[in-house]
Tab-separated table of N, CA and C in Angstrom:
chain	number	residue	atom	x	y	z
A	148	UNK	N	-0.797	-2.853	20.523
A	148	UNK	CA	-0.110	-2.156	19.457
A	148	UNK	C	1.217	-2.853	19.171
A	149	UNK	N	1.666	-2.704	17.984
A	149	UNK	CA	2.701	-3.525	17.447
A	149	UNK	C	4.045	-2.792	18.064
A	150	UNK	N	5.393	-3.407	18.637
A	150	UNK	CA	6.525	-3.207	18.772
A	150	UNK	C	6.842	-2.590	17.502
A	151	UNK	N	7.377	-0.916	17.790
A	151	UNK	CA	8.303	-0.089	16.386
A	151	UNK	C	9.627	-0.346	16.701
A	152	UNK	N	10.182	-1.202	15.230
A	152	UNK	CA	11.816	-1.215	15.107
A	152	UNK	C	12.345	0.130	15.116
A	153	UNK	N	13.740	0.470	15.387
A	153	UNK	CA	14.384	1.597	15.134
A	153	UNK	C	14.107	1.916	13.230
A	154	UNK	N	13.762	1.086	12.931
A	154	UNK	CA	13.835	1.490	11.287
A	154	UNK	C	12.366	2.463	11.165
A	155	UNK	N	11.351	1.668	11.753
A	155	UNK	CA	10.227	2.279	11.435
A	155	UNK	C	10.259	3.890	11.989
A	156	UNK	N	10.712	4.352	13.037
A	156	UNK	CA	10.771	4.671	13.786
A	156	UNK	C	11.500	6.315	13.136
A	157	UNK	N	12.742	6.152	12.242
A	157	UNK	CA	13.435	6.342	11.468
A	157	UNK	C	12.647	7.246	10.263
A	158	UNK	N	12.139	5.924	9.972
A	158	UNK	CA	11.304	6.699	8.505
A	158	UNK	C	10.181	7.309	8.205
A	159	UNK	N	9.263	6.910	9.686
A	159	UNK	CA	8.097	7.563	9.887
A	159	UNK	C	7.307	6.459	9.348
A	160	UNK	N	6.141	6.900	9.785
A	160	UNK	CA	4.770	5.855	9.916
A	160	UNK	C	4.400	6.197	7.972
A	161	UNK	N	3.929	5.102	7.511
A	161	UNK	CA	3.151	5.177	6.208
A	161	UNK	C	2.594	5.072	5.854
A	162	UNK	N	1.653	5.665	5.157
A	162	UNK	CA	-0.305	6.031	5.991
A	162	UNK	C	-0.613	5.976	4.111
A	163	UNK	N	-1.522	4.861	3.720
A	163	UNK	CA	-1.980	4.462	2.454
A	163	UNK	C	-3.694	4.861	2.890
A	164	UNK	N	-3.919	6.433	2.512
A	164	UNK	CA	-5.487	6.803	2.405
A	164	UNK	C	-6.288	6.792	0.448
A	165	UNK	N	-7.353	6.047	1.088
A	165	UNK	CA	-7.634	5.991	-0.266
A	165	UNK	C	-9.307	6.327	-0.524
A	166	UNK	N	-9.452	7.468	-1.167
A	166	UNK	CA	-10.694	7.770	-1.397
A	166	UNK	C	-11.667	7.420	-1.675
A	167	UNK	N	-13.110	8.158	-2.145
A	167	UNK	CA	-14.063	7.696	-2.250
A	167	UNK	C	-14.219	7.060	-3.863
A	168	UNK	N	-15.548	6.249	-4.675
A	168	UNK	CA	-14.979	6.432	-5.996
A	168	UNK	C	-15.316	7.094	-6.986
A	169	UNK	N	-15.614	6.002	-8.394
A	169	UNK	CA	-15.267	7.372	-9.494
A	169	UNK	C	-14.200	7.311	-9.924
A	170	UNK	N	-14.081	8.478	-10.848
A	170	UNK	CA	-12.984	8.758	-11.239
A	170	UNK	C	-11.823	8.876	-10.150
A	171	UNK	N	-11.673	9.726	-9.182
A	171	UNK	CA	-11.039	9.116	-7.960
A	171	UNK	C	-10.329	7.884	-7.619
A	172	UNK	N	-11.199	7.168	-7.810
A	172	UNK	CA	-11.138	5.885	-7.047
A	172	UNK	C	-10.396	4.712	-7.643
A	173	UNK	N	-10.323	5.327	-9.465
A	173	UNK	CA	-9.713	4.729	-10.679
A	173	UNK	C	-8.274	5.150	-10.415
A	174	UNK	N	-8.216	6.804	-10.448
A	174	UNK	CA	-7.107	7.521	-10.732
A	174	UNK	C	-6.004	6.797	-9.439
A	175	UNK	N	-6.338	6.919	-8.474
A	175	UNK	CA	-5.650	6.507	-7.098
A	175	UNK	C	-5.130	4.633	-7.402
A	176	UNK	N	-5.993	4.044	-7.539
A	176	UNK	CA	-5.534	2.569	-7.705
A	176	UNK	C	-4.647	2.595	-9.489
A	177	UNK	N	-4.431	3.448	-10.110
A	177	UNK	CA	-3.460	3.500	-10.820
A	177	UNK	C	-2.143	4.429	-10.506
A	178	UNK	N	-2.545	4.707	-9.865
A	178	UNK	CA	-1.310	5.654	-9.077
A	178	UNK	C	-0.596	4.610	-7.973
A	179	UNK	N	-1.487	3.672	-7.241
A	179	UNK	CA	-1.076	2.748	-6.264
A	179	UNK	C	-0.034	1.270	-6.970
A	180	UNK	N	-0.591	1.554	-8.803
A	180	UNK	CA	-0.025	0.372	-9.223
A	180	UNK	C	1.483	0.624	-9.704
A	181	UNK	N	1.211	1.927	-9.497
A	181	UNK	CA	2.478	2.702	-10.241
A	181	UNK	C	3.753	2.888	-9.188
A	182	UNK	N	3.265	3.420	-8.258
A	182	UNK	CA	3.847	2.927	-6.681
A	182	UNK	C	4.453	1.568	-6.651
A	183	UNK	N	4.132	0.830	-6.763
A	183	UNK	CA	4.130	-0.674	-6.061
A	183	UNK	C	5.189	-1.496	-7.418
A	184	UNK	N	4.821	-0.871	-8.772
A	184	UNK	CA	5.733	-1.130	-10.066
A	184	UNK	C	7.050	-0.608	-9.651
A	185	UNK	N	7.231	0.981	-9.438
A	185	UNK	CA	8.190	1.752	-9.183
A	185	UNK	C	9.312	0.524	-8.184
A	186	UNK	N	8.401	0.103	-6.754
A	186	UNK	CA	9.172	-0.283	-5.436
A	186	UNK	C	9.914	-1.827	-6.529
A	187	UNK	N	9.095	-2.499	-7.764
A	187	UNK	CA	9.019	-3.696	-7.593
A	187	UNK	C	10.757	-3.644	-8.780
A	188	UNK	N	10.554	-2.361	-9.655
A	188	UNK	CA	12.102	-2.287	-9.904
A	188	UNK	C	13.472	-1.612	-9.213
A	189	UNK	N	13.012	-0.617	-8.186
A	189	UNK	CA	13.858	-0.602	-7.337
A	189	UNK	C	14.582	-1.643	-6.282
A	190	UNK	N	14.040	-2.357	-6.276
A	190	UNK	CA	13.916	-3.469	-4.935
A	190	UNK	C	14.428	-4.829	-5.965
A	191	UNK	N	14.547	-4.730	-7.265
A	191	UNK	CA	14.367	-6.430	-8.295
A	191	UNK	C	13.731	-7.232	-7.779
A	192	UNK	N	12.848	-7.007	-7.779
A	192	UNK	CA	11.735	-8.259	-7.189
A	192	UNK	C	10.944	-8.742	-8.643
A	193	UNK	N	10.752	-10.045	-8.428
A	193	UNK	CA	9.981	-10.725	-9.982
A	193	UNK	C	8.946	-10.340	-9.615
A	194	UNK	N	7.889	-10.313	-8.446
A	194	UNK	CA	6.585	-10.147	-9.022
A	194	UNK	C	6.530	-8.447	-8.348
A	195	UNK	N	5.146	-8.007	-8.435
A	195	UNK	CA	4.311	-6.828	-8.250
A	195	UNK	C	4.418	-6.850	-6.779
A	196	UNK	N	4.883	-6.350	-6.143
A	196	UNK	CA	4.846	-5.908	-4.221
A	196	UNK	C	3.465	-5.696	-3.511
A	197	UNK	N	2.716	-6.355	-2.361
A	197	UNK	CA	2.040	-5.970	-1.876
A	197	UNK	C	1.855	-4.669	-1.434
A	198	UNK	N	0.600	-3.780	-1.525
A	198	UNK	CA	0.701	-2.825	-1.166
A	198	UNK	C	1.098	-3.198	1.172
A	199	UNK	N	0.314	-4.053	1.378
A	199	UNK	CA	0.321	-4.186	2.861
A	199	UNK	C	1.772	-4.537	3.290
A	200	UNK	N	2.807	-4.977	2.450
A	200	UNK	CA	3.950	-5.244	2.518
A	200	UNK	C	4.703	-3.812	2.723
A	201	UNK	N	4.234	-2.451	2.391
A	201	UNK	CA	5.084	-0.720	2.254
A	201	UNK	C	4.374	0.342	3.190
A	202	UNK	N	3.211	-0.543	3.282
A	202	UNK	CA	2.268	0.754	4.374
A	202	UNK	C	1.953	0.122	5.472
A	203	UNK	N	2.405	1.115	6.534
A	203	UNK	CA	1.772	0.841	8.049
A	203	UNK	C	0.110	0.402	8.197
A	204	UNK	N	-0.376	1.487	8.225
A	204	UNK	CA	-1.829	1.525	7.948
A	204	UNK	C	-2.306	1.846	6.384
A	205	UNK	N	-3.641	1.376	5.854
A	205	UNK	CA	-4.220	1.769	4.686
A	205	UNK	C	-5.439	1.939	5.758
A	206	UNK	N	-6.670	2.594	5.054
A	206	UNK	CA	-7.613	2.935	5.382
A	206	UNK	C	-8.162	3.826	4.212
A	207	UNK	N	-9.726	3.710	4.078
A	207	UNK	CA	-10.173	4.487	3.328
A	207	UNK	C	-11.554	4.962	4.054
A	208	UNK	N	-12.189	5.481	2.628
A	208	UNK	CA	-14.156	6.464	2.961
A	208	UNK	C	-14.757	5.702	1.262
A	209	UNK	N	-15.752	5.371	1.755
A	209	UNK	CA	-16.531	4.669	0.657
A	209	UNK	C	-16.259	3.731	-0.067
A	210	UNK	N	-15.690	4.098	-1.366
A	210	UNK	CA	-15.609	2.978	-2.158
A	210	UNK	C	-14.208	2.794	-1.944
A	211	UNK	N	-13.380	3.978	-1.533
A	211	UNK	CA	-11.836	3.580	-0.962
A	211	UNK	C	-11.872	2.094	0.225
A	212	UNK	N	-13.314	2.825	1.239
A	212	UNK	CA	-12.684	1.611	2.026
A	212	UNK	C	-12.977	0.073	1.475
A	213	UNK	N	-13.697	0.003	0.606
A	213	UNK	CA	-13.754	-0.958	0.121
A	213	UNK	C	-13.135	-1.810	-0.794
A	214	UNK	N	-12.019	-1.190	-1.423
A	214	UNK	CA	-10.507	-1.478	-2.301
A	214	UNK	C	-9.307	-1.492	-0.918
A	215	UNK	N	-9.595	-0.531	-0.132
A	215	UNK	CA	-8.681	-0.726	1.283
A	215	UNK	C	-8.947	-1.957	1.390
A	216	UNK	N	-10.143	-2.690	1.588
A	216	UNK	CA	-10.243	-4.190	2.826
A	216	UNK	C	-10.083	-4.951	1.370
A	217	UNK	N	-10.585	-4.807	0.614
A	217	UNK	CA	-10.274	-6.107	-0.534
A	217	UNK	C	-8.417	-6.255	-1.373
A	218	UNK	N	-8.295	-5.075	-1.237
A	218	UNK	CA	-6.540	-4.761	-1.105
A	218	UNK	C	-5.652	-5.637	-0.025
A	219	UNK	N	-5.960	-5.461	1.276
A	219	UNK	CA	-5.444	-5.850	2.446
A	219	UNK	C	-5.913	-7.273	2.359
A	220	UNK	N	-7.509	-7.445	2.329
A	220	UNK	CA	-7.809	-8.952	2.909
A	220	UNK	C	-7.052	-10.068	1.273
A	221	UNK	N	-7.212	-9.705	0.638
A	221	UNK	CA	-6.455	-10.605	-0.169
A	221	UNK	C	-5.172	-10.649	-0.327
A	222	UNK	N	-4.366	-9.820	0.015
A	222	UNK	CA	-3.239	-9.969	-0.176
A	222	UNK	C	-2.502	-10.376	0.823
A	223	UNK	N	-2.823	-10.322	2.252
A	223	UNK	CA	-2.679	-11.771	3.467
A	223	UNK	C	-3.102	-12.521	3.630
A	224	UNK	N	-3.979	-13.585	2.800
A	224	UNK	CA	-3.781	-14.861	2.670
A	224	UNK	C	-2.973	-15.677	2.050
């Protein structure tokens, strides 16, 4: 298990669950882009923020977990 900084520690763990799909599955990954827009003008950052860059864990059920691993696996390489 990973060493928690006093920061993490602080702010609490940040748990990215993402459902099954569908309409669901639409509504949530526009809600996630909206998230990640929000962090990318708070923060002035030029591009769009990884989601794996703000959440401890992501994890999903169905077609979530399958935007979970294609979310995560592309965005650490």
């Amino acid at each position: 298990m990973q060493n928690i900084n006093a920061d993490q520690k602080q702010r609490g763990l940040r748990i990215l669950s993402l459902d099954d799909g569908g309409v669901r599955g639409l509504s949530e990954l526009i809600i996630l882009q909206e998230i990640m827009a929000r962090l990318m003008h708070l923060e002035n950052l030029d591009s769009l923020p990884k989601p794996c860059d703000y959440f401890d864990i992501i994890g999903g059920a169905g077609t979530g977990g399958f935007v979970q691993h294609i979310t995560t696996k592309l965005t650490t390489q």
